[in-house]
Coordinates of C-alpha atoms in Angstrom, one line a residue:
R1 CA -25.8 162.8 89.8
D2 CA -25.6 166.2 91.6
V3 CA -29.6 166.8 91.2
L4 CA -30.7 163.2 92.3
D5 CA -31.6 162.9 95.8
E6 CA -31.1 159.1 97.5
N7 CA -33.9 157.5 96.1
E8 CA -33.6 158.8 92.2
Y9 CA -32.0 157.1 89.0
A10 CA -31.2 158.7 85.7
I11 CA -31.6 156.2 82.6
E12 CA -29.6 156.9 79.6
F13 CA -30.5 154.5 76.7
T14 CA -27.9 154.1 73.9
H15 CA -26.2 151.6 71.7
I16 CA -23.5 149.9 71.9
P17 CA -21.8 148.0 69.3
L18 CA -20.0 145.1 70.0
M19 CA -16.9 143.0 68.0
D20 CA -18.1 139.9 69.0
T21 CA -16.2 138.5 65.9
Y22 CA -13.9 140.5 63.8
P23 CA -15.1 141.6 61.4
I24 CA -18.0 141.7 62.2
V25 CA -20.0 144.4 64.9
E26 CA -23.2 143.5 66.8
A27 CA -25.0 146.6 68.0
H28 CA -26.5 146.5 71.2
Y29 CA -29.1 148.9 73.3
G30 CA -27.3 149.4 76.7
A31 CA -28.3 151.5 79.6
Y32 CA -26.0 154.1 81.7
I33 CA -27.4 154.3 85.0
I34 CA -26.5 157.2 87.2
A35 CA -27.6 157.5 91.2
K36 CA -26.4 159.5 93.7
E37 CA -24.8 156.4 95.2
Y38 CA -22.5 155.5 92.4
E39 CA -19.2 157.0 91.8
S40 CA -19.4 157.0 88.4
P41 CA -22.4 155.7 86.1
R42 CA -22.8 152.0 85.7
I43 CA -22.7 150.9 82.2
V44 CA -25.6 148.2 81.3
L45 CA -25.3 145.5 78.3
L46 CA -28.9 145.0 77.2
D47 CA -30.0 142.9 73.9
I48 CA -29.0 143.2 70.2
V49 CA -30.8 145.7 69.0
D50 CA -32.1 144.1 65.9
S51 CA -33.6 141.5 67.9
V52 CA -35.6 144.4 69.9
E53 CA -36.8 145.6 67.0
N54 CA -37.5 142.8 65.1
V55 CA -39.9 142.9 68.1
I56 CA -41.0 146.6 68.5
V57 CA -41.3 148.3 65.3
N58 CA -43.8 148.1 62.6
D59 CA -44.4 151.1 60.4
N60 CA -47.9 150.6 60.2
P61 CA -48.8 149.0 64.0
D62 CA -52.2 148.0 64.2
E63 CA -54.6 146.6 66.2
L64 CA -53.4 143.5 66.6
F65 CA -49.9 144.5 66.5
I66 CA -49.9 146.6 69.3
N67 CA -52.3 144.2 71.5
N68 CA -49.6 141.1 70.9
L69 CA -47.1 143.2 71.2
Y70 CA -48.1 144.0 75.3
N71 CA -49.7 141.0 75.4
R72 CA -48.5 139.5 79.3
K73 CA -46.5 136.7 76.9
I74 CA -44.8 139.1 74.8
N75 CA -44.6 142.1 77.0
R76 CA -42.3 140.4 79.0
T77 CA -40.4 139.0 76.5
V78 CA -39.9 142.9 75.8
Y79 CA -39.3 143.3 79.3
N80 CA -36.4 140.9 80.1
M81 CA -34.7 141.9 76.1
I82 CA -34.4 145.4 78.0
W83 CA -35.4 145.9 81.5
K84 CA -34.5 142.5 83.3
T85 CA -30.8 143.4 83.4
I86 CA -31.8 147.4 84.5
K87 CA -33.9 146.3 87.5
P88 CA -31.0 145.0 89.9
Y89 CA -29.2 148.4 89.8
L90 CA -32.8 149.9 91.1
K91 CA -34.2 149.8 94.4
D92 CA -37.7 149.7 95.0
N93 CA -40.2 152.4 94.9
C94 CA -37.9 154.6 93.4
T95 CA -38.2 157.9 90.9
V96 CA -36.6 156.4 87.4
Y97 CA -35.5 159.4 84.9
Y98 CA -35.1 157.7 81.6
S99 CA -34.5 158.9 77.9
P100 CA -34.9 156.1 74.7
T101 CA -33.0 156.3 71.9
S102 CA -33.6 155.4 68.6
F103 CA -36.7 153.3 68.3
L104 CA -36.9 152.3 72.2
S105 CA -38.7 155.9 71.8
Y106 CA -41.7 153.8 69.9
L107 CA -42.4 151.9 73.3
N108 CA -43.7 152.3 76.2
M109 CA -41.9 151.0 78.8
E110 CA -44.2 152.1 81.8
V111 CA -46.8 149.5 80.8
L112 CA -44.0 146.3 80.5
E113 CA -44.5 144.1 83.2
D114 CA -41.8 142.4 85.2
E115 CA -41.7 138.7 85.4
E116 CA -44.4 138.4 88.6
G117 CA -47.0 141.0 86.1
N118 CA -46.1 143.9 88.0
R119 CA -46.4 146.8 85.6
L120 CA -43.2 148.9 86.0
A121 CA -45.2 152.0 86.3
D122 CA -46.4 150.1 89.6
L123 CA -43.5 149.7 90.8
Y124 CA -41.6 153.1 89.9
K125 CA -41.9 156.4 89.4
M126 CA -41.4 156.4 85.5
R127 CA -40.3 160.1 84.1
R128 CA -40.1 159.7 80.8
V129 CA -37.4 163.0 79.8
S130 CA -36.4 164.2 76.0
S131 CA -32.5 164.1 77.6
T132 CA -31.6 163.1 81.3
A133 CA -29.3 166.6 81.5
R134 CA -33.0 168.3 82.1
I135 CA -33.6 166.2 85.5
G136 CA -32.8 169.3 87.6
E137 CA -34.7 172.2 85.7
I138 CA -37.6 168.9 85.7
K139 CA -37.7 168.7 89.3
K140 CA -37.6 173.1 90.0
R141 CA -41.2 173.1 88.5
G142 CA -42.5 171.6 91.9
K143 CA -46.1 171.8 91.5
E144 CA -47.8 172.7 88.8
K145 CA -50.6 175.1 88.4
Y146 CA -53.0 175.6 85.1
K147 CA -54.6 178.7 85.0
S148 CA -55.5 179.2 81.2
A149 CA -55.5 176.9 78.3
V150 CA -56.7 176.6 74.6
V151 CA -58.6 173.9 73.7
Y152 CA -58.6 172.6 70.4
G153 CA -61.5 170.0 68.3
N154 CA -64.6 169.3 66.5
I155 CA -62.8 170.7 63.7
K156 CA -63.9 171.9 60.4
Y157 CA -61.8 170.0 57.5
D158 CA -63.7 170.5 54.7
E159 CA -63.5 174.2 55.6
S160 CA -64.4 176.6 51.7
Q161 CA -61.5 178.3 51.2
E162 CA -64.3 181.5 51.2
N163 CA -64.3 181.1 55.0
M164 CA -61.1 180.7 55.8
V165 CA -60.2 183.6 54.5
A166 CA -62.8 184.9 56.2
E167 CA -61.1 183.6 59.3
S168 CA -57.8 184.5 58.6
E169 CA -58.9 188.3 58.7
K170 CA -58.9 187.8 62.4
Y171 CA -55.9 187.4 62.9
D172 CA -52.3 189.4 61.6
S173 CA -50.6 186.0 61.4
F174 CA -49.9 184.7 57.5
T175 CA -46.6 184.0 57.4
G176 CA -46.3 184.2 53.4
V177 CA -44.2 180.6 53.6
E178 CA -46.8 178.5 53.8
I179 CA -46.2 175.2 52.8
V180 CA -48.3 174.5 50.0
N181 CA -63.9 153.0 58.9
E182 CA -66.4 151.3 61.3
M183 CA -63.7 152.1 64.5
V184 CA -63.3 155.7 64.3
L185 CA -58.8 156.1 64.3
R186 CA -57.6 160.1 64.3
S187 CA -55.6 159.5 61.3
M188 CA -56.4 159.5 57.7
N189 CA -59.2 158.3 56.3
D190 CA -59.5 155.9 52.5
R191 CA -60.8 158.3 50.7
G192 CA -57.4 160.5 51.1
K193 CA -59.0 163.1 53.3
W194 CA -59.6 163.9 56.3
G195 CA -63.4 162.6 58.2
N196 CA -64.7 164.5 60.9
I197 CA -63.8 162.7 64.4
P198 CA -67.1 162.9 65.9
A199 CA -65.8 162.6 69.4
T200 CA -63.9 165.5 69.8
K201 CA -67.1 168.0 70.4
D202 CA -68.1 165.9 73.5
E203 CA -64.1 165.6 74.6
I204 CA -63.2 169.4 74.4
Y205 CA -66.4 170.7 76.3
E206 CA -65.2 167.5 79.1
V207 CA -61.6 169.4 79.1
A208 CA -63.1 172.7 79.7
K209 CA -65.5 171.8 82.6
S210 CA -62.7 169.9 84.4
L211 CA -60.3 173.2 84.0
K212 CA -62.6 175.6 85.0
R213 CA -63.8 173.8 87.6
K214 CA -60.8 174.9 89.4
N215 CA -61.1 178.7 87.5
A216 CA -59.0 178.1 84.8
N217 CA -59.4 180.8 81.9
V218 CA -60.5 178.5 79.2
V219 CA -60.4 179.3 75.0
I220 CA -62.5 176.9 72.7
K221 CA -61.9 176.9 69.6
E222 CA -63.6 174.3 67.2
L223 CA -65.5 174.2 63.8
S224 CA -63.9 177.5 61.4
A225 CA -62.4 178.6 64.5
A226 CA -59.8 175.6 64.7
S227 CA -57.4 177.7 62.5
E228 CA -54.2 177.6 61.7
E229 CA -53.9 181.4 62.5
S230 CA -55.6 181.1 65.9
F231 CA -52.5 178.8 66.8
K232 CA -49.8 180.5 65.6
V233 CA -50.9 183.5 67.2
L234 CA -50.3 182.1 70.4
S235 CA -46.7 182.2 69.6
G236 CA -45.1 184.5 72.6
C237 CA -48.5 184.4 74.5
S238 CA -48.9 180.9 74.8
P239 CA -51.5 179.7 78.1
D240 CA -50.7 177.0 80.3
I241 CA -52.6 174.3 78.5
I242 CA -52.9 173.2 74.7
H243 CA -55.0 171.2 74.0
L244 CA -55.3 169.1 70.2
A245 CA -58.1 166.9 69.2
T246 CA -57.6 166.4 65.9
H247 CA -55.8 164.3 63.3
G248 CA -51.9 164.0 63.5
F249 CA -50.1 162.7 60.6
V250 CA -46.1 161.4 59.9
I251 CA -44.8 160.6 56.2
D252 CA -41.6 158.7 57.8
T253 CA -41.3 156.2 54.8
P254 CA -40.9 156.7 51.1
D255 CA -44.0 154.3 50.9
K256 CA -46.2 157.1 52.5
A257 CA -44.4 160.0 50.9
L258 CA -45.4 157.9 47.5
N259 CA -48.3 160.0 45.6
N260 CA -49.4 162.4 48.7
K261 CA -50.3 165.5 47.0
F262 CA -49.7 167.8 50.7
V263 CA -45.7 166.2 49.7
A264 CA -46.1 166.9 46.6
S265 CA -46.8 170.5 47.1
T266 CA -43.9 171.5 49.9
N267 CA -40.0 172.8 48.7
I268 CA -37.4 170.2 50.9
Y269 CA -34.1 171.3 51.0
S270 CA -32.7 168.5 53.7
P271 CA -34.0 165.0 54.2
K272 CA -34.2 166.0 58.2
E273 CA -36.5 169.0 56.8
A274 CA -38.4 166.8 55.1
Y275 CA -39.6 165.1 57.7
M276 CA -40.8 168.2 60.4
M277 CA -42.6 169.4 57.2
W278 CA -44.4 166.1 56.7
T279 CA -45.5 165.6 60.3
G280 CA -48.1 167.5 62.1
L281 CA -51.6 167.9 62.7
L282 CA -54.8 168.8 60.7
M283 CA -56.9 172.6 61.6
A284 CA -59.6 173.4 60.0
G285 CA -59.7 173.5 56.2
A286 CA -56.7 171.4 55.6
N287 CA -58.9 169.1 53.0
N288 CA -58.3 171.7 50.2
V289 CA -54.6 171.3 50.4
W290 CA -54.1 167.7 51.0
T291 CA -56.8 166.8 48.5
G292 CA -55.0 168.8 46.1
K293 CA -56.6 172.2 46.0
F294 CA -54.0 174.5 46.0
D295 CA -55.7 177.4 45.2
V296 CA -55.7 178.6 48.8
N297 CA -54.0 182.0 48.3
N298 CA -52.8 184.8 51.9
V299 CA -54.4 182.5 54.4
E300 CA -52.6 179.4 56.1
D301 CA -53.5 175.7 54.4
G302 CA -54.8 174.1 57.9
I303 CA -51.5 172.2 57.9
L304 CA -49.8 172.8 61.2
T305 CA -46.5 170.8 60.3
A306 CA -43.0 170.1 63.3
E307 CA -41.6 172.6 61.2
E308 CA -44.1 175.5 61.4
I309 CA -44.3 174.7 65.0
S310 CA -40.7 174.5 65.8
Q311 CA -40.5 178.3 65.2
L312 CA -43.0 179.4 67.6
D313 CA -42.2 180.8 71.1
L314 CA -44.5 178.4 73.6
S315 CA -42.3 178.6 76.5
N316 CA -45.1 180.2 78.6
T317 CA -46.6 176.9 78.4
K318 CA -46.7 174.1 80.8
I319 CA -48.9 171.4 79.0
V320 CA -48.9 170.1 75.6
V321 CA -51.6 167.4 75.1
M322 CA -51.9 166.1 71.6
S323 CA -55.5 164.2 71.8
A324 CA -54.6 162.8 68.4
C325 CA -53.1 159.4 66.0
E326 CA -49.3 159.3 66.3
T327 CA -48.4 162.6 67.6
G328 CA -45.0 160.5 69.6
R329 CA -43.7 159.4 66.4
G330 CA -41.6 160.3 63.3
K331 CA -38.3 159.4 61.6
V332 CA -36.0 158.0 64.2
D333 CA -32.9 159.9 63.4
P334 CA -29.4 157.9 65.5
I335 CA -28.1 161.6 66.1
D336 CA -31.4 163.8 66.5
G337 CA -33.6 161.4 68.5
V338 CA -37.4 161.3 66.7
L339 CA -38.2 164.0 64.0
G340 CA -41.7 164.7 64.6
L341 CA -44.2 166.5 66.9
Q342 CA -42.4 165.9 70.3
R343 CA -39.3 167.9 68.9
A344 CA -41.0 170.4 67.5
F345 CA -43.0 171.1 70.5
K346 CA -39.3 171.2 72.7
K347 CA -37.9 173.3 70.5
A348 CA -40.7 176.1 70.8
G349 CA -40.1 175.5 74.5
V350 CA -43.3 173.8 75.9
K351 CA -41.8 171.9 79.2
S352 CA -44.3 168.5 79.4
I353 CA -46.2 166.4 76.1
V354 CA -49.1 163.9 76.2
M355 CA -48.7 162.1 73.1
S356 CA -49.7 158.9 71.3
L357 CA -47.3 156.1 69.5
W358 CA -50.2 154.7 67.8
K359 CA -53.2 155.6 65.4
V360 CA -56.3 155.8 68.3
N361 CA -59.1 155.4 69.0
D362 CA -61.8 157.9 68.9
E363 CA -63.6 157.3 71.5
A364 CA -61.1 155.8 74.1
T365 CA -59.4 158.3 73.2
S366 CA -62.2 160.9 74.0
L367 CA -62.7 158.8 77.4
M368 CA -58.6 158.6 78.6
M369 CA -58.7 162.9 77.8
S370 CA -61.7 163.0 80.3
C371 CA -59.8 161.2 83.2
F372 CA -56.4 162.8 82.5
Y373 CA -58.3 165.8 83.2
R374 CA -59.8 165.0 86.1
H375 CA -57.4 163.7 88.0
L376 CA -55.2 166.6 86.9
T377 CA -57.3 169.2 88.2
N378 CA -58.1 167.1 91.3
G379 CA -54.8 168.1 92.0
K380 CA -52.9 164.8 90.7
E381 CA -49.1 165.5 89.3
R382 CA -49.6 164.8 86.0
H383 CA -47.5 161.8 85.4
E384 CA -50.0 160.4 87.9
A385 CA -52.9 161.9 86.2
L386 CA -52.1 160.1 83.3
E387 CA -51.5 156.5 84.6
L388 CA -54.9 156.7 86.6
A389 CA -56.7 157.5 83.4
R390 CA -54.8 154.7 81.8
K391 CA -56.3 152.8 84.3
D392 CA -59.9 154.2 83.7
V393 CA -59.3 153.8 80.0
E394 CA -58.5 149.8 80.6
K395 CA -61.5 149.2 82.7
E396 CA -63.7 150.3 79.6
Y397 CA -61.7 148.3 76.9
P398 CA -59.3 145.9 78.2
D399 CA -57.3 145.9 75.0
P400 CA -53.9 147.6 75.5
F401 CA -54.2 149.3 72.2
Y402 CA -57.2 151.7 74.0
W403 CA -55.0 152.7 76.8
A404 CA -51.1 151.9 76.6
G405 CA -51.0 154.2 73.2
F406 CA -50.5 157.9 75.0
I407 CA -47.3 158.7 77.3
M408 CA -45.8 161.7 78.8
L409 CA -42.7 163.8 77.9
D410 CA -40.6 165.9 80.5

């Protein structure tokens, strides 16, 4: 409360069990609303958890599901379940810091519409945070300047093991404990291996161009040079921006783990550790281990897991942009939140994360990223830059599937 200004609100979503008919306990979503004008938090009861999750949760959300979820009719159903009860507690044009819980983390609240068709992002300055306890720290950042970046893309996933060894020798960072369609999506194809992502080549050069225009020092890592070693060596000396245009993967259900060769190669000690190891990003040469070739020795295997990222020091980095599929997803834990890449980068010390909630289209994502960096380097605040980029993409690709999937945390 002390860190909030007059026109700012903090919302912490939670579960509230209600014993309507003994002995049945029915869980509702709820929200604690904190404001300088309130002596104590306001507790607001929202809809039944099962009712909300029946609408918003899908293990493999496809284009049809996403477009139905965010179309105007169903969009307002979700709005009525979650936000309609909150709205009377907020002033117009205020700043809202909100921390989702459970499967609300899989929802882009900023594009929900009220009864009059206004998106929340147009009514308020929406700021998704990992915890409302971090608001004071976030507000101290002020206007960010981005002087350095490492940009990954146009990655060669089928790199030979010989070339992987040659690339590895450029670094002294092998840990020794390596875990061994018509519309192009940045996700796994039907052949069980990772294919090239055509639009990432132009994307990384456009991103670099925007940043260099503001005199940032930009290093591009592509093809064989986009190795796992090249990423891990950033620990302790990471740049202001890390951009990762690649495949993302999340194995968060038994069906996804079944017969997966990479999963079979991992050693796990606890369920939480498993989900952090079964979520990640693909770097050069990743297909060797992913498809069952386990003879990659003395080099990193190209599969950069959330668990590995969480052990790095990336505290110098202001923004990580994951231009990849499902990077905002993971195993939803009722206490620890989403076990996956967002948790990993936060543990590594990254300030803000741009990530996706579903499998994203290659061309639309490339456009989204080009627009985001253009707005960012033109002086727009990072959240505003992402919102403007969404609207830019919407003009070319009207369906929500193409533009509503990217969110910013912190």
